[in-house]
Each structure stands twice: as C-alpha cells, then as structure tokens.
PDB file of C-alpha atoms and ligand atoms in Angstrom:
ATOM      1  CA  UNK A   1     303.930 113.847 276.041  1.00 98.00           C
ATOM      2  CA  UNK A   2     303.620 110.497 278.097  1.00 98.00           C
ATOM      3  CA  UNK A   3     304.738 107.252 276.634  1.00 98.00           C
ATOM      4  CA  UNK A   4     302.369 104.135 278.672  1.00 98.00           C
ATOM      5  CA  UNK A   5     303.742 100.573 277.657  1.00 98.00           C
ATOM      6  CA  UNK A   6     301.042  98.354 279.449  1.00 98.00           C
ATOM      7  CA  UNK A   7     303.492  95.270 280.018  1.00 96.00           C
ATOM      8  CA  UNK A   8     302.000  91.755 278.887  1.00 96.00           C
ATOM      9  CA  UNK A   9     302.540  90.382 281.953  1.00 94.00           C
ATOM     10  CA  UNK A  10     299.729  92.561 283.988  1.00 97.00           C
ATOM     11  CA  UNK A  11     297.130  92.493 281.058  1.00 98.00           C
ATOM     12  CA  UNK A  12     297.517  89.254 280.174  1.00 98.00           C
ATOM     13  CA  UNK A  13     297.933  85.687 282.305  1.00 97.00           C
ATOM     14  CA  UNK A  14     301.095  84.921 280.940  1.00 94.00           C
ATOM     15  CA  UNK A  15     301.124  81.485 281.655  1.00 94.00           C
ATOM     16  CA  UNK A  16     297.630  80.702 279.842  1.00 97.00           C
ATOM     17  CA  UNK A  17     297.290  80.945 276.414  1.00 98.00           C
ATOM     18  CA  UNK A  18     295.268  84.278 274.889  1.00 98.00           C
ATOM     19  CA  UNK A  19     293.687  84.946 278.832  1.00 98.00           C
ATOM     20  CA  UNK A  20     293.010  88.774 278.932  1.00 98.00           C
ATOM     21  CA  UNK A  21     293.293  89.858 282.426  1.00 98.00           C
ATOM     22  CA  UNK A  22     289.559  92.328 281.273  1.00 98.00           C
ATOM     23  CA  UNK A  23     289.363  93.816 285.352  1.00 98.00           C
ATOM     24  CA  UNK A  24     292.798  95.437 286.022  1.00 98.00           C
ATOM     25  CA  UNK A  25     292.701  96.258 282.127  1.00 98.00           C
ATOM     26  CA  UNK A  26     290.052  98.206 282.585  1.00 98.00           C
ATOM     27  CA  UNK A  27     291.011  99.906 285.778  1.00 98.00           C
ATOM     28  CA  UNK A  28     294.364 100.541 284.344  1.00 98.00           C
ATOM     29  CA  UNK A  29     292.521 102.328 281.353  1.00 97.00           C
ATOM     30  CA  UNK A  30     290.536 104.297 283.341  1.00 97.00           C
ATOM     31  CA  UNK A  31     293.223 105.918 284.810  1.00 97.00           C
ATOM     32  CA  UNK A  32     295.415 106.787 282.133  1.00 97.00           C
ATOM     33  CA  UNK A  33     292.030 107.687 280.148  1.00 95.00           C
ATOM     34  CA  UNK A  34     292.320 110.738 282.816  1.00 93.00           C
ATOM     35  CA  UNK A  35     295.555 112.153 281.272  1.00 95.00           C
ATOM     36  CA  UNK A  36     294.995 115.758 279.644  1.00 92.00           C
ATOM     37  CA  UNK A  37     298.751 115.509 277.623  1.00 94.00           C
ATOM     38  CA  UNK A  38     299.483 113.698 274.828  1.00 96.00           C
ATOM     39  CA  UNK A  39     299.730 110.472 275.023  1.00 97.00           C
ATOM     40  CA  UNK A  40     301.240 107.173 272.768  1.00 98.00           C
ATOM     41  CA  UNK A  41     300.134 103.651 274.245  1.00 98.00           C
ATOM     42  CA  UNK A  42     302.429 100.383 273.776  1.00 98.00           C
ATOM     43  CA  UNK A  43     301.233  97.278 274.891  1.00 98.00           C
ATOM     44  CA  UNK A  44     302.976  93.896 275.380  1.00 97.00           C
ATOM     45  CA  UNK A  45     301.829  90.601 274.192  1.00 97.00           C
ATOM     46  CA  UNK A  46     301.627  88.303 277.093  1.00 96.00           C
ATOM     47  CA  UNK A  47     300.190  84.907 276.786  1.00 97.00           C
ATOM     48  CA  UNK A  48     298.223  86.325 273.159  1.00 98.00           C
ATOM     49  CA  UNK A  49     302.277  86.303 272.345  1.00 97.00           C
ATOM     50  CA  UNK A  50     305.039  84.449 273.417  1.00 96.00           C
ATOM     51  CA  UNK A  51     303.375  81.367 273.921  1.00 97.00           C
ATOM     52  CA  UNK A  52     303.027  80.722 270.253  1.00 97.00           C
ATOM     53  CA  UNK A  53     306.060  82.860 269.283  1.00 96.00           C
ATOM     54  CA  UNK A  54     307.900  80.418 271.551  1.00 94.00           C
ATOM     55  CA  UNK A  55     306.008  77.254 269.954  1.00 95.00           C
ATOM     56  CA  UNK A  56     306.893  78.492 266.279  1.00 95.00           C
ATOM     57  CA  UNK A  57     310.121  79.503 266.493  1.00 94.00           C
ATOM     58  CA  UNK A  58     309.882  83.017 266.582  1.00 95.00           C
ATOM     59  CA  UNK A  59     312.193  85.231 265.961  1.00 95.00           C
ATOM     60  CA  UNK A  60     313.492  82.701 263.999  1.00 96.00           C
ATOM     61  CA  UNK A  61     313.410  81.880 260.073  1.00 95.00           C
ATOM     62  CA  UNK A  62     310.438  80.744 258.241  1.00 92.00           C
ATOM     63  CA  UNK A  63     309.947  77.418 257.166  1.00 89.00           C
ATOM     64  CA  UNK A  64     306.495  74.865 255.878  1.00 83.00           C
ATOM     65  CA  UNK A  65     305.667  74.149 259.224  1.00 81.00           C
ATOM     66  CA  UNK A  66     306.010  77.671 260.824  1.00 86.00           C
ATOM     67  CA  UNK A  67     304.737  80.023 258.309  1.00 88.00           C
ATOM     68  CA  UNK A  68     301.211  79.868 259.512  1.00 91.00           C
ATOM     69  CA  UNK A  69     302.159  80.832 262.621  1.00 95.00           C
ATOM     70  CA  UNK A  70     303.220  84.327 261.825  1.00 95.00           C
ATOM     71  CA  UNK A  71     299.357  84.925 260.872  1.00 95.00           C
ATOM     72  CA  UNK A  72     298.010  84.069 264.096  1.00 97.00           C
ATOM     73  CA  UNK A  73     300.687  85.500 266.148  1.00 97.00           C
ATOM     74  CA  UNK A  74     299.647  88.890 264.349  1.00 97.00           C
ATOM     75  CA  UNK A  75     296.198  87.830 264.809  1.00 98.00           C
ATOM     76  CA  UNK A  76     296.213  87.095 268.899  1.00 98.00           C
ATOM     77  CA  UNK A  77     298.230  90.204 269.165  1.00 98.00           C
ATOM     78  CA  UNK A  78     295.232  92.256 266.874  1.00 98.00           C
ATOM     79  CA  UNK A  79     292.821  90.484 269.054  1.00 98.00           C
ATOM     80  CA  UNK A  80     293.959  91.895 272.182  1.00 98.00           C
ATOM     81  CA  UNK A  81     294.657  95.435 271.067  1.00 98.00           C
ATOM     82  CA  UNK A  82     291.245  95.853 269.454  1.00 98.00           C
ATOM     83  CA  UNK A  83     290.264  94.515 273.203  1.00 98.00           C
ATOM     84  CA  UNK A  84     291.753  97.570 274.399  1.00 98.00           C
ATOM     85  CA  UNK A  85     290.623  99.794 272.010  1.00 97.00           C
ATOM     86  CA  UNK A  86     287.240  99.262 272.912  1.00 96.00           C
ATOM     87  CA  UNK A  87     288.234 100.223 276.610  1.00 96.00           C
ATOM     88  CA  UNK A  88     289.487 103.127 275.458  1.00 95.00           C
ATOM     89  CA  UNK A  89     286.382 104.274 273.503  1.00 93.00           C
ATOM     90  CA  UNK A  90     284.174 104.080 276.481  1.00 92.00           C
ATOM     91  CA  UNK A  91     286.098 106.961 277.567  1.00 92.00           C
ATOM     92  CA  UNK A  92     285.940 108.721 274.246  1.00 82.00           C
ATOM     93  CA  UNK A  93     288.803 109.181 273.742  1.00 86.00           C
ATOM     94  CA  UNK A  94     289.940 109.492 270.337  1.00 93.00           C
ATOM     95  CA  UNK A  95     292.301 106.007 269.331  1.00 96.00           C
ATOM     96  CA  UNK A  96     294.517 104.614 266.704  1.00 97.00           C
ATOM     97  CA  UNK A  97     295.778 101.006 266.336  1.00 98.00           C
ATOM     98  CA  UNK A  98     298.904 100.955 264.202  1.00 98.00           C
ATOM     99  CA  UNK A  99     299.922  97.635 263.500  1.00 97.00           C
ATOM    100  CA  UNK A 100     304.034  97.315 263.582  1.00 96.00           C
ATOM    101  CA  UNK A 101     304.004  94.388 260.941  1.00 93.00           C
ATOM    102  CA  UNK A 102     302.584  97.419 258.544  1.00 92.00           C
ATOM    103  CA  UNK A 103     304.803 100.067 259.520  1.00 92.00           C
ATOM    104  CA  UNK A 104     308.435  97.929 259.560  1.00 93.00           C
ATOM    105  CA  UNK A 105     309.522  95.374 256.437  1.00 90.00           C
ATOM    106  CA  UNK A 106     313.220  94.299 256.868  1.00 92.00           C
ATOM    107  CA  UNK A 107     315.406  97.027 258.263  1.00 89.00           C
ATOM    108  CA  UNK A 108     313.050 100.046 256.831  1.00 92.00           C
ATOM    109  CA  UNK A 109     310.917 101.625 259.396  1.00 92.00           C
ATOM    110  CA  UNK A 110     308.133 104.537 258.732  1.00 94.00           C
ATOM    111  CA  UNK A 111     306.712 105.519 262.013  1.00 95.00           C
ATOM    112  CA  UNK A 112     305.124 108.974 260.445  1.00 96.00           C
ATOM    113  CA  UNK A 113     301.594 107.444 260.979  1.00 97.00           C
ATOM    114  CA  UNK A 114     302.083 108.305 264.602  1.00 98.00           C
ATOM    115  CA  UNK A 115     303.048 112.071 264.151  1.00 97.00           C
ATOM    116  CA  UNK A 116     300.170 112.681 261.779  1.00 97.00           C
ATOM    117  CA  UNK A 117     298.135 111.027 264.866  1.00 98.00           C
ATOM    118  CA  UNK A 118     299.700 112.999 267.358  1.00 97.00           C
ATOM    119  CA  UNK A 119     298.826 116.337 265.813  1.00 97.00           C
ATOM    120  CA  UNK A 120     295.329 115.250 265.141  1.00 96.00           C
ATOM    121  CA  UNK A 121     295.008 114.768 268.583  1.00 95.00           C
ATOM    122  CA  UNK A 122     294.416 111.176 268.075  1.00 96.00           C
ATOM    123  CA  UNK A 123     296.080 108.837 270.875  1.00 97.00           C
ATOM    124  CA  UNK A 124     298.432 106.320 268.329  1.00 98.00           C
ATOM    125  CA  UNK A 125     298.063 102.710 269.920  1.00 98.00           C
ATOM    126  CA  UNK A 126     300.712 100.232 269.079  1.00 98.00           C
ATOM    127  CA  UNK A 127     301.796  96.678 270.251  1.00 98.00           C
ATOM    128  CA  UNK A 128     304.581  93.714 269.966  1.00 97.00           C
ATOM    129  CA  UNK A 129     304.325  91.784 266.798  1.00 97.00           C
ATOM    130  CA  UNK A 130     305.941  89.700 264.579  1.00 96.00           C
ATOM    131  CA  UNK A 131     307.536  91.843 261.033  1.00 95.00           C
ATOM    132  CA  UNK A 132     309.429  90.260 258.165  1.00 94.00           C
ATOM    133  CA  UNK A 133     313.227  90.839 259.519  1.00 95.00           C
ATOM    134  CA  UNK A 134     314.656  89.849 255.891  1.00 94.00           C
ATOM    135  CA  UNK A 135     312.718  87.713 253.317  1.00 91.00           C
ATOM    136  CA  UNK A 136     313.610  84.365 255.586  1.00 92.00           C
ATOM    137  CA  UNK A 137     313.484  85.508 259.042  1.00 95.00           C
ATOM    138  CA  UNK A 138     310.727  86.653 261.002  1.00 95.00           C
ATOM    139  CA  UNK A 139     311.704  88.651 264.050  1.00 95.00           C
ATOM    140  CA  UNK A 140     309.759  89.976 266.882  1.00 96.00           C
ATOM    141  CA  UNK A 141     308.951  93.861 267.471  1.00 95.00           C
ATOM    142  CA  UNK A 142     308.572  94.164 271.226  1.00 94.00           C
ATOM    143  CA  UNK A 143     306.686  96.677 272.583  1.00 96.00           C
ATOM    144  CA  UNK A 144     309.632  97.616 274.866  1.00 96.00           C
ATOM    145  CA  UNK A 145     312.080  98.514 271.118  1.00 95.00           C
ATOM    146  CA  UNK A 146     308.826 100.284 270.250  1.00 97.00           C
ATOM    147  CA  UNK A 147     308.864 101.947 273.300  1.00 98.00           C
ATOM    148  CA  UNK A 148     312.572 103.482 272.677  1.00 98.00           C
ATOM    149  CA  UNK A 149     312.017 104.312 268.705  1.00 97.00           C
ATOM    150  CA  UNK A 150     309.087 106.346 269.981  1.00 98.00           C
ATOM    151  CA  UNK A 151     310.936 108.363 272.700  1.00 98.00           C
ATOM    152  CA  UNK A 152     314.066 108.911 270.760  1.00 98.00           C
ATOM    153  CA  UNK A 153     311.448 110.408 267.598  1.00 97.00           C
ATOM    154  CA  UNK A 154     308.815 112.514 269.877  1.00 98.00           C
ATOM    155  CA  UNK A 155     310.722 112.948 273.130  1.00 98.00           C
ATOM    156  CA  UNK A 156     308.410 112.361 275.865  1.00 98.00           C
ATOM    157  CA  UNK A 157     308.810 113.800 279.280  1.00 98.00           C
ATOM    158  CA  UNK A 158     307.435 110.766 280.850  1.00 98.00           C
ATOM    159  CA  UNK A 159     307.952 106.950 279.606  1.00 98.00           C
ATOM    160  CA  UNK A 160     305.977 104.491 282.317  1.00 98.00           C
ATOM    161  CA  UNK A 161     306.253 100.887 282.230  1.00 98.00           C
ATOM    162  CA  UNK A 162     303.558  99.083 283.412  1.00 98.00           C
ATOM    163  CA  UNK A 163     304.112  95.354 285.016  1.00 96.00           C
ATOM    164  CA  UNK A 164     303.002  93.002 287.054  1.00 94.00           C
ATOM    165  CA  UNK A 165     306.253  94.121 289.956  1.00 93.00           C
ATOM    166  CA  UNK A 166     306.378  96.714 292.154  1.00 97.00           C
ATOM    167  CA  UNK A 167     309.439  98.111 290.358  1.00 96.00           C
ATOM    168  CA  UNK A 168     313.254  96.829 289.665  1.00 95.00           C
ATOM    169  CA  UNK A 169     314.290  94.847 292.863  1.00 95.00           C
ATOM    170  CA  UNK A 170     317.719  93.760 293.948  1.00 93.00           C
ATOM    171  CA  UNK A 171     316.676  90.221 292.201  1.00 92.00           C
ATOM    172  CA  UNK A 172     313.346  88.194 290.801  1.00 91.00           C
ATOM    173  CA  UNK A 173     310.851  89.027 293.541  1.00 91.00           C
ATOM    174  CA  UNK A 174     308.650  86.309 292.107  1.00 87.00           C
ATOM    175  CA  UNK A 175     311.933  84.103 292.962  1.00 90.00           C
ATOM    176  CA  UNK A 176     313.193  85.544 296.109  1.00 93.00           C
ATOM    177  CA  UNK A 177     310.850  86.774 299.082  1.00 94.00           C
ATOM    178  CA  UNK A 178     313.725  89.300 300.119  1.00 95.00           C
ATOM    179  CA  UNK A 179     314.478  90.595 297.272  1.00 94.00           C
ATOM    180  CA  UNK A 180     314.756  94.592 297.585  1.00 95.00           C
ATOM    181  CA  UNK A 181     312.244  97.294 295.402  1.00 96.00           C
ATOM    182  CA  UNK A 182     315.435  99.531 293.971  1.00 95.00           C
ATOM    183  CA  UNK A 183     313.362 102.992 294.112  1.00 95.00           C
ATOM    184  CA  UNK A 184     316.600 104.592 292.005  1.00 93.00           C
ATOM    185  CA  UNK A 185     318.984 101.832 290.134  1.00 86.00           C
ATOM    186  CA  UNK A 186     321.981 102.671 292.405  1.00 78.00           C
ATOM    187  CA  UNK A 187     323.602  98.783 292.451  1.00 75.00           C
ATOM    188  CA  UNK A 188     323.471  96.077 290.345  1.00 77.00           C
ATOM    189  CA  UNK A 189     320.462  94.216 290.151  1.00 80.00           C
ATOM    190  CA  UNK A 190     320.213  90.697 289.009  1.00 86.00           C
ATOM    191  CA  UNK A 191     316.999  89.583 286.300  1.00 85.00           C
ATOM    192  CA  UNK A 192     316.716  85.927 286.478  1.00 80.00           C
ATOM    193  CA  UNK A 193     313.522  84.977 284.521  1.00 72.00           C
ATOM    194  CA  UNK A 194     310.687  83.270 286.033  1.00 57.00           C
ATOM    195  CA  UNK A 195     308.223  83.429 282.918  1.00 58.00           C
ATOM    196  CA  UNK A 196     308.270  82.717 279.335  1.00 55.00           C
ATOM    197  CA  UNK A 197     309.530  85.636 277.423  1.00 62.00           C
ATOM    198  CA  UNK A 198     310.535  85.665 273.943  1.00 59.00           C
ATOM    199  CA  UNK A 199     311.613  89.252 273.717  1.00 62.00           C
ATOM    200  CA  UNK A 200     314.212  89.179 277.054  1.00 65.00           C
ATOM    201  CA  UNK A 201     312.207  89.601 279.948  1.00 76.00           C
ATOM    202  CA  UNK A 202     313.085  92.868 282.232  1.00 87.00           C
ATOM    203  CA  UNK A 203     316.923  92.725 281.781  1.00 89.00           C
ATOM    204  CA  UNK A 204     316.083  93.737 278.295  1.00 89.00           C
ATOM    205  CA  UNK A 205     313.848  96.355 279.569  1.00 92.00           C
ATOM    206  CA  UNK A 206     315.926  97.859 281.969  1.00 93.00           C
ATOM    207  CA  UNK A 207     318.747  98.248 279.373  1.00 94.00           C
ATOM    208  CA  UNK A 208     315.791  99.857 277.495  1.00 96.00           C
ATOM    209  CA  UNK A 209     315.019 102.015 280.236  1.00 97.00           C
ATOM    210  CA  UNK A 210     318.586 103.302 279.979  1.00 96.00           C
ATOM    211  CA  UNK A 211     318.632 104.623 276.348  1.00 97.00           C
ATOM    212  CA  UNK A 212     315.183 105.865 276.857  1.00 98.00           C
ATOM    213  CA  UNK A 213     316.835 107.970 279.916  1.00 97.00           C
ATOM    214  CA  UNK A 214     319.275 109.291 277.533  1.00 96.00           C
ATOM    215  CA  UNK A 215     316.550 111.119 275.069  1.00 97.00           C
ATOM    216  CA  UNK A 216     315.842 113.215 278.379  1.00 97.00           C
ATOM    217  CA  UNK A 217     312.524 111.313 279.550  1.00 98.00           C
ATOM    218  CA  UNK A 218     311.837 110.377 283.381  1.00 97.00           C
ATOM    219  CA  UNK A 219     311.792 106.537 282.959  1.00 98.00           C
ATOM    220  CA  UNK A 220     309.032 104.843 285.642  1.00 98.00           C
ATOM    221  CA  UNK A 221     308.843 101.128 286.062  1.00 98.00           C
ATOM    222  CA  UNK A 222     305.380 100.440 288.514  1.00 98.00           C
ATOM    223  CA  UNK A 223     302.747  97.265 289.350  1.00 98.00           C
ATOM    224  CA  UNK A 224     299.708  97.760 287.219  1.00 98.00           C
ATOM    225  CA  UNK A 225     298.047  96.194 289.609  1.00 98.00           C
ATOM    226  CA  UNK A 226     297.800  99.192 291.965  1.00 98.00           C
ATOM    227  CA  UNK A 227     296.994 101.225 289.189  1.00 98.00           C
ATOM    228  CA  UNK A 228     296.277 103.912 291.087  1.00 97.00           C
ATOM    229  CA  UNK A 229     300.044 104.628 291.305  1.00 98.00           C
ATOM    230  CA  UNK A 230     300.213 105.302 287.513  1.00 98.00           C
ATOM    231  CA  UNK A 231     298.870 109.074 288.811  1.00 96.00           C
ATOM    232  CA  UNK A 232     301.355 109.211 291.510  1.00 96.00           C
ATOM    233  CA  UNK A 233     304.713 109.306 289.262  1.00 96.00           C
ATOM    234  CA  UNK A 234     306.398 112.133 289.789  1.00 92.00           C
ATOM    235  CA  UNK A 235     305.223 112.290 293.399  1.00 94.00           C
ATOM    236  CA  UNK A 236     306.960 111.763 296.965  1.00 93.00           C
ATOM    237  CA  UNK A 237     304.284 108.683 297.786  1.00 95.00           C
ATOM    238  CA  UNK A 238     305.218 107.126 294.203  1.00 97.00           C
ATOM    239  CA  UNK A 239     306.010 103.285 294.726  1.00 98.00           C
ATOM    240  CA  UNK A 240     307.650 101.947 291.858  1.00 98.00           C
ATOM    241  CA  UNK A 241     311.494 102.380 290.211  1.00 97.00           C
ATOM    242  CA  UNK A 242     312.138 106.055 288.393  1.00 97.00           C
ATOM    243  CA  UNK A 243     315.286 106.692 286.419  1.00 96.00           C
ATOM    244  CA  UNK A 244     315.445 110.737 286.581  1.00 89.00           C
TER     245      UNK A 244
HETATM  246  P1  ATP B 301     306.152  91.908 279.316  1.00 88.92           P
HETATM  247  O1  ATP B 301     307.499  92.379 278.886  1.00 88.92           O
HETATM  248  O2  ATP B 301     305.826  90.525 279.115  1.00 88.92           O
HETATM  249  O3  ATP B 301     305.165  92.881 278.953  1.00 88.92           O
HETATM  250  P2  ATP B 301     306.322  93.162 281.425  1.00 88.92           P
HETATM  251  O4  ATP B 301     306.646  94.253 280.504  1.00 88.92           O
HETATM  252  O5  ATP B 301     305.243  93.461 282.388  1.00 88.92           O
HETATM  253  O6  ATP B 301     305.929  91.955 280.692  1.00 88.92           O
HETATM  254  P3  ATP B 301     308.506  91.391 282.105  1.00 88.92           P
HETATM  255  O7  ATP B 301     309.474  91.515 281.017  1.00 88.92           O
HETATM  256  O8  ATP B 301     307.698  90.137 282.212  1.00 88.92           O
HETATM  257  O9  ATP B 301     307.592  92.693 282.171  1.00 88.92           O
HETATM  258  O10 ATP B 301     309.217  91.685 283.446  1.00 88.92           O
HETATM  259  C1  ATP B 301     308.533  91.581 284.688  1.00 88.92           C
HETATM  260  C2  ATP B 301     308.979  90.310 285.351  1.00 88.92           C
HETATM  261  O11 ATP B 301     310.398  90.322 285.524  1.00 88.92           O
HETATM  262  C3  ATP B 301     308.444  90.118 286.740  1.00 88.92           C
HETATM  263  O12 ATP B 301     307.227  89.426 286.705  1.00 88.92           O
HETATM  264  C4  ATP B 301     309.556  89.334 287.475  1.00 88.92           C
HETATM  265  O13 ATP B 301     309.218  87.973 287.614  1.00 88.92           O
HETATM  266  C5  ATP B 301     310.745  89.407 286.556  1.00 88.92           C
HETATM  267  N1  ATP B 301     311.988  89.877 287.176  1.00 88.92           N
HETATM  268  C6  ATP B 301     313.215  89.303 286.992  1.00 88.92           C
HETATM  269  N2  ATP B 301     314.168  89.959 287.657  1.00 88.92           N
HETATM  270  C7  ATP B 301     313.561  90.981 288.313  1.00 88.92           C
HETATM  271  C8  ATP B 301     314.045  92.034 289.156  1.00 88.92           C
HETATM  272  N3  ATP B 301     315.342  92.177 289.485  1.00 88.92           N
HETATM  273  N4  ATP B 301     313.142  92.938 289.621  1.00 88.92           N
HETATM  274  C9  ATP B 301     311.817  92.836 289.288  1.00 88.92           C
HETATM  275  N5  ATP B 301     311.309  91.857 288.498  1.00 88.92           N
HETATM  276  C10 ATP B 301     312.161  90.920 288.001  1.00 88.92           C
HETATM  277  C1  IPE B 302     305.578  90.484 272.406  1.00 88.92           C
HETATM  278  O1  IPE B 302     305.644  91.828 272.698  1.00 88.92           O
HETATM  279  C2  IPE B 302     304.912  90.289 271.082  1.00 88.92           C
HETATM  280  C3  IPE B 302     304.978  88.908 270.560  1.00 88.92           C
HETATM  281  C4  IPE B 302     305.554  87.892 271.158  1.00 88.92           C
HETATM  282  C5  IPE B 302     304.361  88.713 269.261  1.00 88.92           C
HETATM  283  P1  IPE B 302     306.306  92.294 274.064  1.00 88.92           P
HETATM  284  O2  IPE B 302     307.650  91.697 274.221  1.00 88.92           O
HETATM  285  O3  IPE B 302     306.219  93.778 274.106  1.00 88.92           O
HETATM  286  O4  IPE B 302     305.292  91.639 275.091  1.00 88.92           O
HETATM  287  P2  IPE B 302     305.347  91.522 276.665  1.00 88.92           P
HETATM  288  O5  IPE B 302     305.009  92.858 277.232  1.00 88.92           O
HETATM  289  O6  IPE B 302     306.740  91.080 277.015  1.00 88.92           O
HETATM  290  O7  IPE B 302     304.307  90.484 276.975  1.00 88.92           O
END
C-alpha cells in the first residue's frame, strides 16, 4: 500500500483565499492515477483552510462569533476534495471521500470506513478538517495526524508527502537561497515558517515523518511541482528527502 498526502501548499495558493492550483493538480493526479497498489489519498487544506481557521480561532473554543465558522471551514475543505474527486474519476478510478469531522467526535476515532474501502478496492480519500475536540473546543485534524493514524492501522510500504519544496533542507529554502536539500535527515535542520499554517508547518511534519518511519514505511518528502518525481521514489535519480 502507498499512503499520498498532497500537501496544501502545492494544490492550493496558500496565500489567496480558496485558489485551487487546477494545472499541477491535475498533473499530480495523473500520475499517481498510474499506481497499480493500493492506495489511501490525504490532502491538505491550503488557502480553502488555514486562512479562515486562522481568522476564527481555530483550534480554539467555540464561541457566538466563531461558531459559523466551523461550517464553512468544513465546507471550503469539502469544496476542494470533491475538486479532486472529480480528477480522479476521469481516470476511473474507483474513489471515496471520507470526511474526518464524521469519522472523529472528541477523543473517539472510527477509521473502519477506510478498511471496508480498501478491500473493496475503492481508493479512501480523506482531508484536514475541523472535528469537535470536546463539546467547547474545536480542534483541527491535519492531514499530516491523518497521515500517521493511517500508517500505524494499514502499514504502508510507502508514505509520500507531497509539497511545494524540493525536500527537507538544512533551513527555509523559501527564506534562505543556500539553504541545503537534506536527501537523508543526517543533521539538524532548522523549520522557520514562511507561510500561514495553523497545523505547524513542516517541523510538525517532519516529527510526523519520524513516527510514520517507525510503523516500517519508507517516508518520502518531494516538490509536487515536478510531479514526475512522485514515480521516481525508490529510485537512484529520486530528488526529494527519504527516511528509509
Ligand atoms: P501543508 O502542510 O500546508 O499541506 P505542505 O504539506 O505542502 O503544506 P508545509 O507544512 O507548508 O507543507 O511545509 C512546506 C513549507 O515549509 C515550505 O514551503 C517551506 O517554506 C517551509 N520550510 C520551513 N523550513 C523548511 C526546511 N528546513 N526545509 C524545507 N522547507 C521548509
Ligand atoms: C488543514 O489541513 C485543514 C484546515 C485548516 C481545516 P492540513 O494541515 O493537512 O493542510 P495543509 O496541507 O497544511 O495545507
């Protein structure tokens, strides 16, 4: 099995609110359309996201003035999976949305609705979204924690990450023009943030990179914008950062 998060940040504009990034989307999907094994997709949110995440208060508890905002965070978010989706049926391939706010309430997780998918031969799709953390607080599913409760339940072989970076550098490569693409995390890299990111930007990730590691997966990080490098994982040309 393969495990594809398609990172916010290469399908989406994150700067600009709800802008779909529709060309490298669809060349993306076309290449991981190709795959033969099974297959669970994660996407991020982007700019359909954090934006409003960040101008509610999210994660953060509900009050008057934000609770309207948890409908259309989940809303943007279903807007740009079923935007995908679509993508994906050109190719016929058989898809799934599965909505986290449905699947997670408070600390109680069922994620059997993606290994009755699975053996149906139906490709589960899933995405970042806001969930009722207790009655009060609304918290923020990232694709990325997705990501990990996924590998640790079906044990993929492969886990990609798909950004908008050629991999983990040395430090921010948006930030610093010599920053070094770590092919193998052998030294400590730094992850000052350059974007707005509710859920912890690739720090987070790369901690989440780690655990996934540990369930026995090969862990790629690569630039969706070359996507023809999401074939070459595994191989000696591969650009991009593998934990092995
Ligand atoms: P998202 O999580 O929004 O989906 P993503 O999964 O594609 O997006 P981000 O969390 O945005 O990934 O992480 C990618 C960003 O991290 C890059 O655009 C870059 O600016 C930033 N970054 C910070 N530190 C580093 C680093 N050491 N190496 C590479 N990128 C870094
Ligand atoms: C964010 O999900 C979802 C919301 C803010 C509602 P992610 O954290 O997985 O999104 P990206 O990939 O960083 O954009």
């Amino acid at each position: 099995m393969i495990i594809i998060k398609l990172g916010g940040s290469v399908i989406t504009d994150k700067s600009r609110y709800r802008t779909f990034r529709r060309e490298i989307t669809k060349k993306i999907i076309d290449v991981v359309s190709e795959f033969e094994e099974e297959l669970i997709l994660v996407h991020g949110g982007g700019s359909f996201g954090h934006i409003m995440a960040k101008r509610y208060g999210f994660p953060g508890s509900v009050n008057l003035k934000n609770k309207n905002g948890i409908a259309l965070i989940h809303n943007d978010m279903e807007s740009l999976d079923q935007k995908l989706v679509a993508m994906f049926h050109k190719h016929k391939r058989e898809i799934f949305p599965v909505p986290p706010s449905s699947v997670i309430c408070g600390e109680k997780k069922n994620l059997d609705i993606f290994r009755l998918l699975v053996e149906k031969n139906i490709t589960p799709i899933t995405y970042g979204d806001v969930y009722f953390k207790s009655p009060d607080y609304i918290g923020i599913y990232s694709g990325d924690d997705l990501v990990l409760d996924l590998s640790r339940m079906f044990r993929p072989e492969k886990v990609m990450f798909i950004s908008d970076v050629d991999g983990i550098f040395d430090k921010n490569p948006k930030l610093y023009h010599n920053a070094k693409l770590m092919r193998e995390v052998k030294s400590r890299a730094n992850f000052e943030n350059s974007s707005i990111d509710v859920t912890g930007g690739l720090g987070h990730k790369y901690e989440i990179m780690k655990k996934i590691n540990e369930t026995g997966a090969k862990v790629y990080l690569l630039n969706g914008n070359f996507p023809e490098r999401i074939k070459e994982t595994g191989r000696v040309e591969f650009i991009g950062t593998v934990l092995s």
